[in-house]
Coordinates of C-alpha atoms and ligand atoms in Angstrom, one line a residue:
X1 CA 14.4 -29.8 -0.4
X2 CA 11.7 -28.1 1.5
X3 CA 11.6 -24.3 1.5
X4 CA 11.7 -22.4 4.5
X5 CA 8.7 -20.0 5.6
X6 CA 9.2 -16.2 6.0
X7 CA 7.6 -14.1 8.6
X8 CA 7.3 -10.2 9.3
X9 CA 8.7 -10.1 12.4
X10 CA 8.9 -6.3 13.0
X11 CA 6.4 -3.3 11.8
X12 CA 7.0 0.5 11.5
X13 CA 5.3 3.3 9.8
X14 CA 5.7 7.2 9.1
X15 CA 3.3 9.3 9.2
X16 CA 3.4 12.9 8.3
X17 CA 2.0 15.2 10.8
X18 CA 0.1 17.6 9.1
X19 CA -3.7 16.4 8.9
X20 CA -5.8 17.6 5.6
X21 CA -9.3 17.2 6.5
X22 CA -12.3 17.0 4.7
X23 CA -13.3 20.2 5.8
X24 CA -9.6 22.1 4.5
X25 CA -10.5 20.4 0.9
X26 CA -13.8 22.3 0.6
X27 CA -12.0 25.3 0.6
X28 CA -9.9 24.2 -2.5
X29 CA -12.3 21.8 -4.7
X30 CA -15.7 21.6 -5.4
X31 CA -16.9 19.5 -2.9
X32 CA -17.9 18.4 0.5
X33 CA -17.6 16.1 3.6
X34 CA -20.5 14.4 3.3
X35 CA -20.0 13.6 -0.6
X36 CA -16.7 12.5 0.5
X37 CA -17.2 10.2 3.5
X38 CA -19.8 8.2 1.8
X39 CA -18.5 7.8 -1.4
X40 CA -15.4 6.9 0.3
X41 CA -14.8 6.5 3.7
X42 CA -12.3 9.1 3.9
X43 CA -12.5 11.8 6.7
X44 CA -8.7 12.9 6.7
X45 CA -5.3 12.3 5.2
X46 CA -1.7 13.3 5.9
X47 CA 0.2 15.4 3.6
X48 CA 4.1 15.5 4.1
X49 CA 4.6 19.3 3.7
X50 CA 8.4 19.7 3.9
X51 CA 9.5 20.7 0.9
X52 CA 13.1 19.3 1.6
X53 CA 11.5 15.2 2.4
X54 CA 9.8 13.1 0.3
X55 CA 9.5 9.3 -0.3
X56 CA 12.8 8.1 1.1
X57 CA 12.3 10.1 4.0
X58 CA 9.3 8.4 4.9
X59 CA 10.0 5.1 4.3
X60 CA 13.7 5.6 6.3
X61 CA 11.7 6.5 9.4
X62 CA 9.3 3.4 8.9
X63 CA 12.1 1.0 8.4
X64 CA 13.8 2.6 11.4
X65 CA 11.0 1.7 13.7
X66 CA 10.4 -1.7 12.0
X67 CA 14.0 -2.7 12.7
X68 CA 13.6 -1.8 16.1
X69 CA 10.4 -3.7 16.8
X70 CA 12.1 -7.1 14.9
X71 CA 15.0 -5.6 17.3
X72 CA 17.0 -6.4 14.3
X73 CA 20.2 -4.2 13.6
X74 CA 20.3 -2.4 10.0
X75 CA 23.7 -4.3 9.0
X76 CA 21.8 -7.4 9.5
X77 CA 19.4 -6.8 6.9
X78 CA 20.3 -8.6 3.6
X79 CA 18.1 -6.8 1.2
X80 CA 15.6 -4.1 0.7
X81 CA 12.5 -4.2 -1.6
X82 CA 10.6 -0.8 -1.2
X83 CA 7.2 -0.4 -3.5
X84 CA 6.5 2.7 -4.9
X85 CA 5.3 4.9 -7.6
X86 CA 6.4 8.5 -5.9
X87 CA 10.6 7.6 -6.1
X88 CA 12.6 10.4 -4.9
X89 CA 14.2 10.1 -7.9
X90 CA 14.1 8.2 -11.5
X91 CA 17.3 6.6 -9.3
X92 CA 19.1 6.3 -7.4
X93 CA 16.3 4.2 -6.2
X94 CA 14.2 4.9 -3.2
X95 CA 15.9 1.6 -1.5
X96 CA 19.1 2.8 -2.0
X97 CA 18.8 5.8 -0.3
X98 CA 17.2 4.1 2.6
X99 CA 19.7 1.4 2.8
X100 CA 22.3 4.5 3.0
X101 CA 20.6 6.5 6.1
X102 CA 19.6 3.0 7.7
X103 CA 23.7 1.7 7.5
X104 CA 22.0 -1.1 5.8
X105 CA 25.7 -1.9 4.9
X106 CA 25.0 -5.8 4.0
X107 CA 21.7 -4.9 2.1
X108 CA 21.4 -5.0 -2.0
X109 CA 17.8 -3.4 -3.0
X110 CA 15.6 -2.0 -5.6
X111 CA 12.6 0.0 -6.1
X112 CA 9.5 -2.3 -7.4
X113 CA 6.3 -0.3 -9.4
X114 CA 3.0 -2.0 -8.7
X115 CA 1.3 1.0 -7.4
X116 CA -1.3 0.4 -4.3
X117 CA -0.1 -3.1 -4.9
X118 CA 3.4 -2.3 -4.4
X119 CA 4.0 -3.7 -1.2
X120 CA 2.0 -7.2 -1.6
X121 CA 4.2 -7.3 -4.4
X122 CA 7.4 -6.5 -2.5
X123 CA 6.4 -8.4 0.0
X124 CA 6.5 -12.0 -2.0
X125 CA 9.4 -10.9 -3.7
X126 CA 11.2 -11.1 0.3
X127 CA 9.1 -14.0 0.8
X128 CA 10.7 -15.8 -2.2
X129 CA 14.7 -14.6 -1.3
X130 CA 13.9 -16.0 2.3
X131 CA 12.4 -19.2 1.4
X132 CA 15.1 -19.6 -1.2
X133 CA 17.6 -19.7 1.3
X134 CA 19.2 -16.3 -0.3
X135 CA 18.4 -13.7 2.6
X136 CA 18.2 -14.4 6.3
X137 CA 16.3 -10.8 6.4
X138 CA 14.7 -8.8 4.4
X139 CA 13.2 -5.4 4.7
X140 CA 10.0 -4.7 3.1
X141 CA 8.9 -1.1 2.8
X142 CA 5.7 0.3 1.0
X143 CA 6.1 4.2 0.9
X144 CA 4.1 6.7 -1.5
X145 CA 4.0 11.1 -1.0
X146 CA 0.9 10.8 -3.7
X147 CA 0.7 14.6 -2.9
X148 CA 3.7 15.0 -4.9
X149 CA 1.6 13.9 -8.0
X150 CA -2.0 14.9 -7.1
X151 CA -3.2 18.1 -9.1
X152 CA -5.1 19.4 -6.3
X153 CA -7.3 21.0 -8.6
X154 CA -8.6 17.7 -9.4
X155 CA -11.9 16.8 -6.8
X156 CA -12.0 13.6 -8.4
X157 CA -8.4 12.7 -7.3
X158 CA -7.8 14.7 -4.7
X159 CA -9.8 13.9 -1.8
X160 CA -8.5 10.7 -2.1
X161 CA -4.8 10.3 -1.7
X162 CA -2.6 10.5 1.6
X163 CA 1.2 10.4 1.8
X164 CA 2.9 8.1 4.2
X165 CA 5.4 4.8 4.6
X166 CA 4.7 1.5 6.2
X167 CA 8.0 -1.3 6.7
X168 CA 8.2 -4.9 7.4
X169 CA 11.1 -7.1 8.2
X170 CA 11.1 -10.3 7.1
X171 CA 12.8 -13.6 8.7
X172 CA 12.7 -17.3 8.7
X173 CA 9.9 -18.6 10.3
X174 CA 10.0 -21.3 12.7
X175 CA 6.4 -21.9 12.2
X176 CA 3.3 -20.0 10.5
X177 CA 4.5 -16.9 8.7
X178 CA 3.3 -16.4 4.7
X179 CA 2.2 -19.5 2.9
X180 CA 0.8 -18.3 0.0
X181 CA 0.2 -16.2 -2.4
X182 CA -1.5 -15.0 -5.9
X183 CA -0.5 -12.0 -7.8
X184 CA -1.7 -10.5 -11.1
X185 CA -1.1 -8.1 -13.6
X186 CA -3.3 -6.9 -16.9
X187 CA -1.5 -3.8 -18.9
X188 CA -4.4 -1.3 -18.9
X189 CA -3.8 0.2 -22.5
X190 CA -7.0 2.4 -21.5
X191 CA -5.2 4.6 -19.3
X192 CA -8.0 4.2 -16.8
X193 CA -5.1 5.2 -14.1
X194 CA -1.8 6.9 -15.0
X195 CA 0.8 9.2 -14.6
X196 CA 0.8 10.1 -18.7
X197 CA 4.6 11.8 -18.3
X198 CA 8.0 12.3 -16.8
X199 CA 9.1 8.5 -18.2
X200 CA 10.7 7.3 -21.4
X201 CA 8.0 8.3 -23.8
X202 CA 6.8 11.3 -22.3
X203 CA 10.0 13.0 -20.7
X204 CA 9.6 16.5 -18.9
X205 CA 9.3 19.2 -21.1
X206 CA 7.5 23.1 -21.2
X207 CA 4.4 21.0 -23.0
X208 CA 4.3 18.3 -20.3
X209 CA 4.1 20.4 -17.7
X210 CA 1.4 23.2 -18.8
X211 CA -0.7 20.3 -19.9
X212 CA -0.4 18.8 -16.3
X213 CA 0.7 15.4 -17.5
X214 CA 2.8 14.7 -14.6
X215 CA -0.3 14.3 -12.7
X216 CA -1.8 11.5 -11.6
X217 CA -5.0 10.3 -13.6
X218 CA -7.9 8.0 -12.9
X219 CA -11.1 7.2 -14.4
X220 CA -12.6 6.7 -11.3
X221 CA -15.8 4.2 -11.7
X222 CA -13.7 2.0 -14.5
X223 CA -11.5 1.6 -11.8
X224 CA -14.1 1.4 -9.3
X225 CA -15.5 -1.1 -11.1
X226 CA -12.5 -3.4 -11.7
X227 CA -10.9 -3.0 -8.2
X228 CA -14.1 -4.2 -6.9
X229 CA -14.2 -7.4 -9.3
X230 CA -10.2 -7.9 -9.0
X231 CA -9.4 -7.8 -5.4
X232 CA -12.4 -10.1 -4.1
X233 CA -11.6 -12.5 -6.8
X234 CA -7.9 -12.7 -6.1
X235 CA -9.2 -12.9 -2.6
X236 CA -11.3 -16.1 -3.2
X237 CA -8.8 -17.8 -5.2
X238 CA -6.2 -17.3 -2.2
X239 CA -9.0 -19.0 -0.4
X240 CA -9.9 -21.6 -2.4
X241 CA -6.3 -22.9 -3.4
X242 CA -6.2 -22.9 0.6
X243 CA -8.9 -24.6 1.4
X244 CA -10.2 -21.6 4.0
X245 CA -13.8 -20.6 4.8
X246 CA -14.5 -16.9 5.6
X247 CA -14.9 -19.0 9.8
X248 CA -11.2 -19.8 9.4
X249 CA -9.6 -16.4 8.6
X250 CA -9.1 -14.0 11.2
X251 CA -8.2 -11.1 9.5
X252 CA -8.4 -9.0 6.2
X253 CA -5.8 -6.6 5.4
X254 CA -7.4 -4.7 2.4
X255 CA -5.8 -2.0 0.4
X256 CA -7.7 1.5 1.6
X257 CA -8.8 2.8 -2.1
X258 CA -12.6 3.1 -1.3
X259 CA -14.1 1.9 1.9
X260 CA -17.1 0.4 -1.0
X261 CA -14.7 -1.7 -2.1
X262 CA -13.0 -3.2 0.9
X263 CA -16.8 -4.0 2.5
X264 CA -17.7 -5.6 -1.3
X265 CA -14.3 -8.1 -1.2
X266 CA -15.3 -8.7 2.6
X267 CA -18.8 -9.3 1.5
X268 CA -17.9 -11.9 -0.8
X269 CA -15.4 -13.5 1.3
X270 CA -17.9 -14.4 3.9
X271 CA -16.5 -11.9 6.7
X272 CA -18.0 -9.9 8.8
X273 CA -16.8 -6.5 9.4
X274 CA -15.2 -6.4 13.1
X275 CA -12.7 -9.0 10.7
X276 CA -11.5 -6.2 8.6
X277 CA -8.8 -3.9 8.9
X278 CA -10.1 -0.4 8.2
X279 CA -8.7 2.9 8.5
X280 CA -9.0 4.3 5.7
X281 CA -10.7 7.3 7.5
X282 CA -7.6 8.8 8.7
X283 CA -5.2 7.7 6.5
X284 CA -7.3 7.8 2.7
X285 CA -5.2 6.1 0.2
X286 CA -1.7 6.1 0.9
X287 CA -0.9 3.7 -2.4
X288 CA 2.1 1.1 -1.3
X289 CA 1.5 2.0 2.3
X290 CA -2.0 1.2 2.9
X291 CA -1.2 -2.3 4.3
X292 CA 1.3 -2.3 6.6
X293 CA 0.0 1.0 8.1
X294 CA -3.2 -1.5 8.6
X295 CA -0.9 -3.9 10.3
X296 CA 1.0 -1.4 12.4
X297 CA -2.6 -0.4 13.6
X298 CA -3.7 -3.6 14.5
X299 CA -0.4 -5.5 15.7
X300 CA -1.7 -5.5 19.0
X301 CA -4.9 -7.6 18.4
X302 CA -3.4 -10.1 16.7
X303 CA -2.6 -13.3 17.7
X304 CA -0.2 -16.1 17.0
X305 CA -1.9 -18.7 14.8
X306 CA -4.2 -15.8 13.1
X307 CA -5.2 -16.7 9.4
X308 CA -4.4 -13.3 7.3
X309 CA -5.7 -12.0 4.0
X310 CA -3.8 -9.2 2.6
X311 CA -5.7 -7.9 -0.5
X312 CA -4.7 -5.1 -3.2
X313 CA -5.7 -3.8 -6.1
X314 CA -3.8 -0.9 -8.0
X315 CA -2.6 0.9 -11.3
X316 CA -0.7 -1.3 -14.1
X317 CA -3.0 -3.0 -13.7
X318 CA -1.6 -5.1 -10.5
X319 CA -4.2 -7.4 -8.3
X320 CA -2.7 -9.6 -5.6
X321 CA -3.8 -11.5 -2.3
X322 CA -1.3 -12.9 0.5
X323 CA -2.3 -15.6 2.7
X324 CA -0.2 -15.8 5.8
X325 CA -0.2 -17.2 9.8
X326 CA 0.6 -15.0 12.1
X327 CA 3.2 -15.7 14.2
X328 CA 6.3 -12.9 15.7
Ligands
UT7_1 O1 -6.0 2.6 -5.2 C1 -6.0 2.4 -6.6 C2 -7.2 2.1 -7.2 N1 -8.2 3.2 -7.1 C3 -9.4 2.9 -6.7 O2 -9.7 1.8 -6.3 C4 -10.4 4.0 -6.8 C5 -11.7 3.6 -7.5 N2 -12.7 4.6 -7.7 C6 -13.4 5.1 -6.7 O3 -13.1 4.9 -5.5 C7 -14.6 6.0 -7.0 O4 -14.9 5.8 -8.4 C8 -14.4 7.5 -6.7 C9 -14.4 7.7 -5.2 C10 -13.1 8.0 -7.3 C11 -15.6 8.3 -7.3 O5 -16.8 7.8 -6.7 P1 -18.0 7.4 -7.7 O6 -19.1 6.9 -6.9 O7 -17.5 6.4 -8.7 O8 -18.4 8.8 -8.3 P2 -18.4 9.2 -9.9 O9 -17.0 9.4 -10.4 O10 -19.3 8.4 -10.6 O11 -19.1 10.7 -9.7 C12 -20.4 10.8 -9.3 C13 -20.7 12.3 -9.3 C14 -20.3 13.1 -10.5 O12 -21.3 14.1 -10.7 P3 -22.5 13.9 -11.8 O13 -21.8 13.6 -13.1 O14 -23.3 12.7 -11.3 O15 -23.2 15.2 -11.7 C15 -19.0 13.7 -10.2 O16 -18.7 14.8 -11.0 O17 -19.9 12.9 -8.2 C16 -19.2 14.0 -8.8 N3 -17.9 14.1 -8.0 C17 -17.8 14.8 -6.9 N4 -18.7 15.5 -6.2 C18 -18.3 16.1 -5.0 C19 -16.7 13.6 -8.3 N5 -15.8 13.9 -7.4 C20 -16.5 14.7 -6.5 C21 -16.1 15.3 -5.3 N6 -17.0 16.0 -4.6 N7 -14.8 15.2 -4.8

């Protein structure tokens, strides 16, 4: 039996409207524009500063528009995989309460914790029910509000996270769509990037809090260093096992961590870079988001037939590429 082919055929995002620049950060960290923009590419981010919305509300609004761009209605939708490490809520999952204020009323979903790879991740998993014959369509969200767990104290971590939500749906593909893919995961028992509390072995407590455990932590050239490595190795294997030549692809859809590192995986992939999905300027590092906010960006220039790279690299650790043909 052959297996059938899935294909995004609709993309949304959310965006918060309030824009923290560069400029607003000097006034609260130790640092400056210039350090920041050429160590990372980032000029700007968006911080979602309702207290009363956070992850769900995001990724709602995303899935809304991507439903309506697939012109797909939300009872049609037979699942819903959201990435994610900023969950409204240990659970009810994050997909739940989408599927809820969607009137996904047909869907069954979950919450899946890969961190910025989160949404290559969810993304196979929809690939896999569709080309298993399980689900005719499948929404695919990566959502993050990283300010929710950003000490903003922190210059090291600060300047670099953004909040917002990106959604694909998936459906059978009549021809091109995703072909392939390679994921990985290596526990990092260093801790080089964590969230040390708020779970099972370090649940909420006075200590947890004074001590700022529940915020995010990264030693940032280890992880440099790795990400670097991971995402264009995973990024030549894709290749490789494809038989594709940096002439053939059209497109690279990188996770935004570090504008370094997305020119070092294009580097080595043999692309130049009017091939590369970048905004990371505006957007910083939104986490599960990063790729389909590319996407959304770009879903104008591309063209049926395109040969696509997505690329991540994240906490866990979690490494993945996706090799897909675009085609809507
Ligand atoms: O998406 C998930 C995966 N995450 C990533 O891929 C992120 C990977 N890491 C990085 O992108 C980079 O390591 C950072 C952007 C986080 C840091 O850049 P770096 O070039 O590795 O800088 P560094 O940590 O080695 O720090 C260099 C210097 C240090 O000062 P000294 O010791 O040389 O005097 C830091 O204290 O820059 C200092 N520094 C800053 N200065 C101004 C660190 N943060 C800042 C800051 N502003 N915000």
């Amino acid at each position: 039996m052959s297996l059938k082919r899935a294909k995004i055929s609709g993309i949304g995002r959310y965006l918060p409207e309030y824009i923290l620049t560069n400029k607003e950060l000097e006034t609260m960290v130790e640092t400056n524009d210039e350090w920041i923009r050429s160590r990372t590419g980032i000029s700007e981010r968006r911080i979602l500063k309702d207290p009363d919305k956070a992850t769900a509300f995001m990724a709602t609004e995303a899935a809304k528009e991507a439903l309506a761009d697939a012109n797909v209605d939300a009872s049609e939708i037979d699942m819903i995989v959201l990435g994610t490490v900023t969950p409204d809520y240990m659970f009810p999952s994050t997909a739940a309460l989408v599927q809820k204020r969607i009137g996904a009323v047909n869907a069954w979903g979950f919450d899946l914790s890969a961190a910025c790879s989160g949404f290559l991740f969810a993304l196979s998993t929809g690939t896999m029910m569709i080309e298993s014959g399980r689900a005719k369509k499948v929404l695919v969200i990566g959502a993050d509000k990283m300010s929710s767990i950003v000490d903003f104290t922190d210059r090291t971590t600060c300047i670099l996270f953004g909040d917002a939500a990106g959604a694909v749906v998936l459906e059978e593909a009549d021809k091109g769509g995703i072909i392939d893919f390679v994921h990985h995961t290596d526990g990092d028992e260093e801790c080089s990037l964590y969230q040390h509390a708020g779970g099972s072995l370090n649940p909420a407590s006075l200590e947890t809090v004074k001590n700022g455990k529940h915020f995010l932590t990264q030693d940032g050239p280890v992880v440099f260093k790795k990400a670097t490595q991971g995402m264009a190795d995973v990024s030549l294997e894709i290749m490789e096992r494809n038989q594709l030549t940096g002439d053939d692809v059209a497109w690279l859809v990188p996770h935004q961590a570090n504008l370094r590192i997305i020119n070092a995986t294009a580097r080595r992939m043999g692309l130049s870079t009017d091939k590369v999905m970048i905004n990371i300027e505006k957007f910083g590092n939104t986490t599960a988001a990063t790729i389909p906010l590319c996407l959304y960006d770009w879903k104008d220039k591309l063209n049926e037939g395109d040969k696509i790279i997505l690329a991540a690299f994240g906490g866990g650790i979690t490494w993945g590429a996706t090799y897909l043909e675009w085609s809507k």
